[in-house]
Tab-separated table of C-alpha atoms and ligand atoms in Angstrom:
chain	number	residue	atom	x	y	z
A	370	UNK	CA	63.597	138.823	59.345
A	371	UNK	CA	66.890	136.926	59.407
A	372	UNK	CA	67.237	133.836	61.536
A	373	UNK	CA	70.370	132.793	63.362
A	374	UNK	CA	71.548	130.341	65.972
A	375	UNK	CA	70.105	132.384	68.833
A	376	UNK	CA	66.552	131.976	67.620
A	377	UNK	CA	66.006	128.869	69.765
A	378	UNK	CA	66.957	130.862	72.848
A	379	UNK	CA	64.815	133.789	71.769
A	380	UNK	CA	61.828	131.483	71.398
A	381	UNK	CA	62.360	130.071	74.888
A	382	UNK	CA	62.694	133.609	76.226
A	383	UNK	CA	59.590	134.779	74.352
A	384	UNK	CA	57.549	131.961	75.875
A	385	UNK	CA	58.757	132.961	79.337
A	386	UNK	CA	57.597	136.544	78.711
A	387	UNK	CA	54.213	135.308	77.446
A	388	UNK	CA	53.869	133.160	80.579
A	389	UNK	CA	54.524	136.150	82.834
A	390	UNK	CA	58.236	135.575	83.518
A	391	UNK	CA	61.252	137.880	83.482
A	392	UNK	CA	63.915	137.854	80.778
A	393	UNK	CA	67.128	139.870	80.669
A	394	UNK	CA	67.863	140.794	77.073
A	395	UNK	CA	70.340	142.897	75.109
A	396	UNK	CA	69.462	146.218	73.534
A	397	UNK	CA	71.830	148.561	71.717
A	398	UNK	CA	72.166	150.655	74.907
A	399	UNK	CA	72.272	148.354	77.949
A	400	UNK	CA	70.691	145.025	78.944
A	401	UNK	CA	67.052	145.301	79.966
A	402	UNK	CA	64.996	143.294	82.446
A	403	UNK	CA	61.834	142.586	80.504
A	404	UNK	CA	58.274	141.536	81.268
A	405	UNK	CA	54.979	141.661	79.398
A	406	UNK	CA	53.932	145.328	79.650
A	407	UNK	CA	50.281	144.319	80.109
A	408	UNK	CA	50.787	141.707	82.847
A	409	UNK	CA	50.497	143.348	86.252
A	410	UNK	CA	51.984	140.452	88.208
A	411	UNK	CA	54.983	140.296	85.903
A	412	UNK	CA	55.456	144.072	86.193
A	413	UNK	CA	55.358	143.818	89.969
A	414	UNK	CA	58.138	141.232	89.827
A	415	UNK	CA	60.396	143.671	87.955
A	416	UNK	CA	60.107	146.116	90.846
A	417	UNK	CA	60.716	143.336	93.360
A	418	UNK	CA	63.758	141.860	91.595
A	419	UNK	CA	65.362	145.254	91.027
A	420	UNK	CA	64.415	146.519	94.456
A	421	UNK	CA	63.015	149.452	92.554
A	422	UNK	CA	60.721	151.987	94.230
A	423	UNK	CA	57.182	151.917	92.893
A	424	UNK	CA	57.367	155.594	91.932
A	425	UNK	CA	59.882	154.871	89.156
A	426	UNK	CA	58.142	154.209	85.814
A	427	UNK	CA	59.317	151.669	83.229
A	428	UNK	CA	60.117	152.142	79.552
A	429	UNK	CA	57.813	150.215	77.204
A	430	UNK	CA	59.731	148.553	74.357
A	431	UNK	CA	58.000	147.910	71.053
A	432	UNK	CA	59.195	146.487	67.746
A	433	UNK	CA	56.776	147.886	65.188
A	434	UNK	CA	55.391	151.363	64.606
A	435	UNK	CA	51.729	150.412	64.962
A	436	UNK	CA	52.282	149.380	68.563
A	437	UNK	CA	52.633	153.068	69.435
A	438	UNK	CA	48.845	153.303	69.201
A	439	UNK	CA	48.380	150.449	71.692
A	440	UNK	CA	50.422	152.285	74.318
A	441	UNK	CA	49.966	155.965	73.545
A	442	UNK	CA	46.727	157.955	73.602
A	443	UNK	CA	47.496	159.443	70.223
A	444	UNK	CA	44.137	161.222	69.909
A	445	UNK	CA	44.931	163.400	72.899
A	446	UNK	CA	48.045	164.843	71.245
A	447	UNK	CA	47.822	168.229	69.563
A	448	UNK	CA	49.082	168.770	66.012
A	449	UNK	CA	52.419	170.227	67.097
A	450	UNK	CA	53.218	167.216	69.303
A	451	UNK	CA	52.111	164.805	66.584
A	452	UNK	CA	54.393	166.486	64.092
A	453	UNK	CA	57.375	166.324	66.431
A	454	UNK	CA	56.615	162.729	67.328
A	455	UNK	CA	56.485	161.709	63.700
A	456	UNK	CA	59.733	163.472	62.849
A	457	UNK	CA	61.550	161.974	65.841
A	458	UNK	CA	60.290	158.479	65.129
A	459	UNK	CA	61.173	158.699	61.442
A	460	UNK	CA	64.724	159.790	62.218
A	461	UNK	CA	65.697	158.031	65.441
A	462	UNK	CA	63.644	154.823	65.624
A	463	UNK	CA	64.585	152.080	65.902
A	464	UNK	CA	67.165	153.495	68.306
A	465	UNK	CA	68.080	154.884	71.733
A	466	UNK	CA	65.307	157.458	72.143
A	467	UNK	CA	62.476	156.973	74.668
A	468	UNK	CA	59.502	159.268	74.198
A	469	UNK	CA	57.204	160.184	77.082
A	470	UNK	CA	53.610	160.516	75.866
A	471	UNK	CA	50.069	160.307	77.307
A	472	UNK	CA	49.267	156.657	77.905
A	473	UNK	CA	46.200	154.670	76.955
A	474	UNK	CA	44.045	153.469	79.806
A	475	UNK	CA	44.673	149.833	78.863
A	476	UNK	CA	48.360	150.063	79.809
A	477	UNK	CA	48.560	149.097	83.495
A	478	UNK	CA	49.260	152.005	85.832
A	479	UNK	CA	52.047	149.994	87.403
A	480	UNK	CA	54.033	150.276	84.161
A	481	UNK	CA	54.072	154.061	84.489
A	482	UNK	CA	54.204	154.151	88.278
A	483	UNK	CA	50.799	155.812	88.255
A	484	UNK	CA	51.890	158.636	85.930
A	485	UNK	CA	49.519	159.638	83.121
A	486	UNK	CA	52.335	159.293	80.564
A	487	UNK	CA	54.384	156.343	79.375
A	488	UNK	CA	57.936	156.247	78.030
A	489	UNK	CA	58.060	154.228	74.827
A	490	UNK	CA	60.975	153.101	72.708
A	491	UNK	CA	61.679	150.940	69.642
A	492	UNK	CA	65.160	149.450	70.176
A	493	UNK	CA	67.369	148.780	67.178
A	494	UNK	CA	68.953	145.595	68.546
A	495	UNK	CA	67.996	142.633	66.403
A	496	UNK	CA	67.556	140.257	69.357
A	497	UNK	CA	65.484	142.743	71.339
A	498	UNK	CA	63.216	143.190	68.326
A	499	UNK	CA	62.771	139.447	67.844
A	500	UNK	CA	62.042	138.905	71.524
A	501	UNK	CA	59.375	141.604	71.464
A	502	UNK	CA	57.799	140.312	68.236
A	503	UNK	CA	57.870	136.636	69.255
A	504	UNK	CA	56.283	137.415	72.642
A	505	UNK	CA	53.651	140.035	73.392
A	506	UNK	CA	54.635	143.010	71.227
A	507	UNK	CA	55.228	145.278	74.218
A	508	UNK	CA	57.884	144.608	76.839
A	509	UNK	CA	58.342	146.837	79.874
A	510	UNK	CA	62.027	146.902	80.765
A	511	UNK	CA	64.263	148.902	83.036
A	512	UNK	CA	68.005	148.358	82.898
A	513	UNK	CA	68.816	144.911	84.311
A	514	UNK	CA	70.626	145.991	87.477
A	515	UNK	CA	69.578	146.472	91.086
A	516	UNK	CA	68.080	149.949	91.512
A	517	UNK	CA	70.706	152.677	91.768
A	518	UNK	CA	73.640	150.554	90.606
A	519	UNK	CA	75.658	150.389	87.392
A	520	UNK	CA	73.761	149.441	84.251
A	521	UNK	CA	74.790	146.160	82.579
A	522	UNK	CA	76.501	146.241	79.202
A	523	UNK	CA	77.206	142.476	79.219
A	524	UNK	CA	75.189	139.406	80.187
A	525	UNK	CA	77.884	138.691	82.819
A	526	UNK	CA	76.978	141.950	84.585
A	527	UNK	CA	73.359	140.804	84.776
A	528	UNK	CA	74.394	137.384	86.101
A	529	UNK	CA	76.610	138.945	88.743
A	530	UNK	CA	74.053	141.541	89.862
A	531	UNK	CA	70.710	139.727	89.562
A	532	UNK	CA	71.698	136.070	89.101
A	533	UNK	CA	68.900	133.553	89.431
A	534	UNK	CA	66.246	136.139	90.289
A	535	UNK	CA	65.823	136.349	86.505
A	536	UNK	CA	64.134	133.485	84.621
A	537	UNK	CA	66.340	133.684	81.533
A	538	UNK	CA	69.264	135.748	80.243
A	539	UNK	CA	69.740	136.211	76.508
A	540	UNK	CA	73.459	136.679	76.003
A	541	UNK	CA	74.527	138.596	72.901
A	542	UNK	CA	77.841	139.941	74.143
A	543	UNK	CA	78.613	143.570	74.800
A	544	UNK	CA	76.099	146.280	73.922
A	545	UNK	CA	77.187	148.750	71.265
A	546	UNK	CA	76.108	152.180	72.551
A	547	UNK	CA	76.746	151.551	76.224
A	548	UNK	CA	74.693	154.382	77.780
A	549	UNK	CA	70.935	154.292	78.175
A	550	UNK	CA	68.436	155.889	75.828
A	551	UNK	CA	67.705	159.594	75.860
A	552	UNK	CA	64.389	160.094	77.670
A	553	UNK	CA	62.375	162.912	76.186
A	554	UNK	CA	59.037	164.311	77.320
A	555	UNK	CA	56.755	165.089	74.387
A	556	UNK	CA	53.575	165.313	76.428
A	557	UNK	CA	53.612	169.071	76.962
A	558	UNK	CA	53.945	171.920	74.493
A	559	UNK	CA	57.703	172.289	74.930
A	560	UNK	CA	59.687	169.066	74.469
A	561	UNK	CA	62.085	168.412	77.317
A	562	UNK	CA	65.025	166.044	77.700
A	563	UNK	CA	64.554	164.309	81.038
A	564	UNK	CA	67.667	162.131	80.745
A	565	UNK	CA	70.573	162.643	78.321
A	566	UNK	CA	71.446	159.420	76.520
A	567	UNK	CA	72.245	157.663	73.275
A	568	UNK	CA	70.755	160.352	70.996
A	569	UNK	CA	72.375	163.719	71.568
A	570	UNK	CA	70.507	166.931	72.259
A	571	UNK	CA	72.265	168.482	69.264
A	572	UNK	CA	70.867	165.833	66.916
A	573	UNK	CA	67.346	166.299	68.336
A	574	UNK	CA	67.487	170.091	68.069
A	575	UNK	CA	68.682	169.898	64.504
A	576	UNK	CA	65.497	168.022	63.695
A	577	UNK	CA	62.769	169.715	65.766
A	578	UNK	CA	64.324	172.963	66.990
A	579	UNK	CA	65.086	174.041	70.533
A	580	UNK	CA	64.240	171.644	73.325
A	581	UNK	CA	64.360	172.176	77.054
A	582	UNK	CA	66.614	170.171	79.252
A	583	UNK	CA	65.548	169.155	82.697
A	584	UNK	CA	67.065	171.965	84.777
A	585	UNK	CA	68.881	169.437	86.915
A	586	UNK	CA	70.660	167.816	83.995
A	587	UNK	CA	74.207	169.091	83.825
A	588	UNK	CA	73.846	170.841	87.143
A	589	UNK	CA	74.201	167.888	89.406
A	590	UNK	CA	77.195	169.029	91.401
A	591	UNK	CA	75.025	171.675	92.967
A	592	UNK	CA	71.948	169.562	93.530
A	593	UNK	CA	69.338	167.310	91.994
A	594	UNK	CA	65.566	167.865	92.256
A	595	UNK	CA	65.701	166.346	95.675
A	596	UNK	CA	69.190	167.214	96.790
A	597	UNK	CA	71.085	164.427	98.447
A	598	UNK	CA	68.089	162.699	99.913
A	599	UNK	CA	67.882	158.962	100.045
A	600	UNK	CA	65.004	157.247	98.330
A	601	UNK	CA	63.168	156.376	101.483
A	602	UNK	CA	62.985	160.065	102.372
A	603	UNK	CA	61.598	161.097	99.027
A	604	UNK	CA	58.722	163.524	99.661
A	605	UNK	CA	57.284	163.249	96.147
A	606	UNK	CA	58.066	161.320	92.992
A	607	UNK	CA	60.861	162.909	90.962
A	608	UNK	CA	59.773	163.815	87.434
A	609	UNK	CA	62.138	161.175	86.045
A	610	UNK	CA	63.678	159.067	88.755
A	611	UNK	CA	66.702	158.252	86.593
A	612	UNK	CA	67.689	161.751	87.596
A	613	UNK	CA	68.187	160.801	91.222
A	614	UNK	CA	71.568	161.950	92.295
A	615	UNK	CA	72.908	158.719	93.696
A	616	UNK	CA	72.173	156.565	90.674
A	617	UNK	CA	74.206	154.503	88.211
A	618	UNK	CA	76.630	154.007	91.104
A	619	UNK	CA	79.509	151.570	91.559
A	620	UNK	CA	80.109	150.133	95.029
A	621	UNK	CA	83.462	151.912	95.128
A	622	UNK	CA	83.314	155.651	95.907
A	623	UNK	CA	83.852	157.662	92.731
A	624	UNK	CA	85.027	161.247	92.381
A	625	UNK	CA	84.485	163.160	89.149
A	626	UNK	CA	87.378	165.528	88.408
A	627	UNK	CA	88.428	168.006	85.768
A	628	UNK	CA	91.653	166.977	84.034
A	629	UNK	CA	93.577	169.497	86.145
A	630	UNK	CA	92.216	168.218	89.423
A	631	UNK	CA	92.943	164.513	88.772
A	632	UNK	CA	95.716	163.134	91.063
A	633	UNK	CA	99.200	163.766	89.715
A	634	UNK	CA	100.477	160.187	90.055
A	635	UNK	CA	99.232	156.668	90.620
A	636	UNK	CA	101.675	155.359	93.173
A	637	UNK	CA	98.815	154.176	95.364
A	638	UNK	CA	97.551	150.708	94.339
A	639	UNK	CA	94.217	151.280	96.035
A	640	UNK	CA	93.234	154.067	93.674
A	641	UNK	CA	91.562	153.611	90.307
A	642	UNK	CA	91.591	156.029	87.388
A	643	UNK	CA	89.184	156.464	84.520
A	644	UNK	CA	90.577	158.829	81.897
A	645	UNK	CA	88.797	160.161	78.844
A	646	UNK	CA	91.671	159.892	76.349
A	647	UNK	CA	95.408	160.440	76.709
A	648	UNK	CA	97.117	159.748	80.030
A	649	UNK	CA	98.950	162.728	81.524
A	650	UNK	CA	102.634	162.469	82.493
A	651	UNK	CA	102.978	160.883	85.901
A	652	UNK	CA	100.191	158.322	85.411
A	653	UNK	CA	101.487	154.900	84.443
A	654	UNK	CA	99.409	152.285	82.643
A	655	UNK	CA	98.270	149.466	84.905
A	656	UNK	CA	95.309	147.406	86.095
A	657	UNK	CA	93.486	150.254	87.806
A	658	UNK	CA	94.028	152.760	85.007
A	659	UNK	CA	91.499	152.822	82.182
A	660	UNK	CA	91.005	155.031	79.164
A	661	UNK	CA	87.513	155.491	77.733
A	662	UNK	CA	88.780	156.221	74.226
A	663	UNK	CA	92.434	156.448	73.222
A	664	UNK	CA	91.450	158.534	70.224
A	665	UNK	CA	89.140	160.798	72.181
A	666	UNK	CA	85.959	159.565	70.477
A	667	UNK	CA	82.845	160.210	72.602
A	668	UNK	CA	80.856	157.352	71.049
A	669	UNK	CA	83.615	154.890	71.864
A	670	UNK	CA	83.889	156.419	75.345
A	671	UNK	CA	80.149	155.903	75.942
A	672	UNK	CA	80.378	152.290	74.775
A	673	UNK	CA	83.199	151.647	77.253
A	674	UNK	CA	81.790	153.618	80.190
A	675	UNK	CA	79.801	151.065	82.205
A	676	UNK	CA	82.056	148.231	81.097
A	677	UNK	CA	85.120	149.925	82.552
A	678	UNK	CA	83.261	151.070	85.651
A	679	UNK	CA	82.196	147.470	86.310
A	680	UNK	CA	85.798	146.356	85.847
A	681	UNK	CA	87.228	149.029	88.152
A	682	UNK	CA	84.502	148.304	90.679
A	683	UNK	CA	85.600	144.656	90.818
A	684	UNK	CA	89.212	145.485	91.685
A	685	UNK	CA	88.462	146.200	95.357
A	686	UNK	CA	89.810	149.758	95.177
A	687	UNK	CA	89.275	152.412	97.837
A	688	UNK	CA	88.372	155.114	95.369
A	689	UNK	CA	87.944	155.763	91.643
A	690	UNK	CA	88.930	159.106	90.119
A	691	UNK	CA	87.088	159.763	86.855
A	692	UNK	CA	87.950	162.482	84.384
A	693	UNK	CA	85.104	164.641	83.068
A	694	UNK	CA	84.683	164.350	79.287
A	695	UNK	CA	83.824	167.199	76.868
A	696	UNK	CA	80.228	168.270	77.503
A	697	UNK	CA	78.941	167.854	73.947
A	698	UNK	CA	77.015	165.125	72.094
A	699	UNK	CA	77.195	161.805	73.943
A	700	UNK	CA	79.615	163.483	76.349
A	701	UNK	CA	76.622	164.972	78.170
A	702	UNK	CA	75.238	161.507	78.883
A	703	UNK	CA	78.669	160.276	80.010
A	704	UNK	CA	79.195	163.221	82.387
A	705	UNK	CA	75.639	162.834	83.653
A	706	UNK	CA	76.231	159.161	84.577
A	707	UNK	CA	79.663	159.862	86.090
A	708	UNK	CA	78.254	162.716	88.102
A	709	UNK	CA	75.547	160.489	89.500
A	710	UNK	CA	77.956	157.600	89.982
A	711	UNK	CA	79.720	159.921	92.429
A	712	UNK	CA	76.327	160.553	94.023
A	713	UNK	CA	76.405	161.740	97.573
A	714	UNK	CA	79.139	159.411	98.733
B	911	TXA	O1	68.347	152.431	77.178
B	911	TXA	C1	67.438	152.337	77.996
B	911	TXA	O2	66.581	153.243	78.161
B	911	TXA	C2	67.380	151.055	78.833
B	911	TXA	C3	67.124	149.881	77.912
B	911	TXA	C4	66.904	148.597	78.650
B	911	TXA	O3	66.064	150.179	77.056
B	911	TXA	N1	66.363	151.166	79.841
B	911	TXA	C5	66.504	151.958	80.928
B	911	TXA	O4	65.434	151.885	81.795
B	911	TXA	O5	67.474	152.670	81.120
B	911	TXA	P1	65.501	152.449	83.292
B	911	TXA	O6	64.224	152.048	83.907
B	911	TXA	O7	66.739	152.007	83.934
B	911	TXA	O8	65.484	154.000	83.079
B	911	TXA	C6	64.323	154.592	82.546
B	911	TXA	C7	64.286	156.043	82.866
B	911	TXA	C8	64.115	156.277	84.339
B	911	TXA	O9	64.879	157.425	84.682
B	911	TXA	C9	62.634	156.589	84.454
B	911	TXA	O10	62.363	157.416	85.543
B	911	TXA	C10	62.365	157.283	83.138
B	911	TXA	O11	63.157	156.598	82.204
B	911	TXA	N2	60.961	157.130	82.762
B	911	TXA	C11	60.341	155.988	82.394
B	911	TXA	N3	59.029	156.226	82.187
B	911	TXA	C12	58.835	157.534	82.406
B	911	TXA	C13	57.677	158.374	82.390
B	911	TXA	N4	56.489	157.885	82.101
B	911	TXA	N5	57.838	159.685	82.692
B	911	TXA	C14	59.069	160.174	83.006
B	911	TXA	N6	60.194	159.427	83.067
B	911	TXA	C15	60.080	158.126	82.772
B	912	MG	MG1	68.390	152.096	84.995
């Protein structure tokens, strides 16, 4: 393991985790709000600080392969699931893929919101790995934002949104991937993508064959599992609460548009624009006009997504118009977040 000037901070942060505190830390996707996965009081504080409903399970972050067996009830998996798990881990870990698998009894129920399965991921970010290794080996961490709001891709976003409710923030600049991990259920016979994210469905299917996609993914205009309901009205826990319609939302109302249905000009200073690549005629460059990727690269667009949404959200605009991106690869995750950012406003 290489050591660098942040190691002092990581050691302080690791001690805080060991003592039951909360640390915001960078991963390759977004910043997480971490606590010892086996400390019930610390887990409860995550829910409190994020204002997160107790039906929404947390992802368990590990930094070595053997830790899988401390979290997952491996013996209960059939051969087919084991084979898929091994292939996925070999190819995509460390990286932005969270796998939902039967949990061991020792993992507190609070970590999985009472569900029999846990989502587990091995992040590739060097600092995340060191924090996990120097502390307890298993850190439960949702994205470090208040529930339902934009995920943080910079330490500044965490400071602005959660401030001193967090015991320590490890600042390593902007995250590289910019959208959250793909959440994939491997607990039943047919693997299913519950949330599109940093690893594309195409890449997963190339490795393990056809996978299902949660029927509500990509179909959010017409309704999520629970329609437009607010959380307090939720009749039953959604299968993966990151799929709630009004999620990943800026404070400013956002409308997702096809290229053709975007406004034809930007004469109105109160309107913001988030374009995928080239600007059409009639739209002039300016403060409220952002382009996810000048060269039309979906990876670059994903990396810029939350960053630009945070920036637009801070301009005090009345509305943000966002252009839909091509629905392939990481584009699915981008459209998914934009769709939800529009929510039911
Ligand atoms: O990239 C990421 O995944 C980031 C970084 C910090 O690792 N984390 C993140 O966590 O996005 P969070 O809590 O904001 O989103 C986790 C998603 C939620 O939609 C949650 O419902 C789902 O994963 N999830 C977690 N555990 C689950 C489980 N046991 N079964 C089904 N869905 C689960
Ligand atoms: Mg989140």
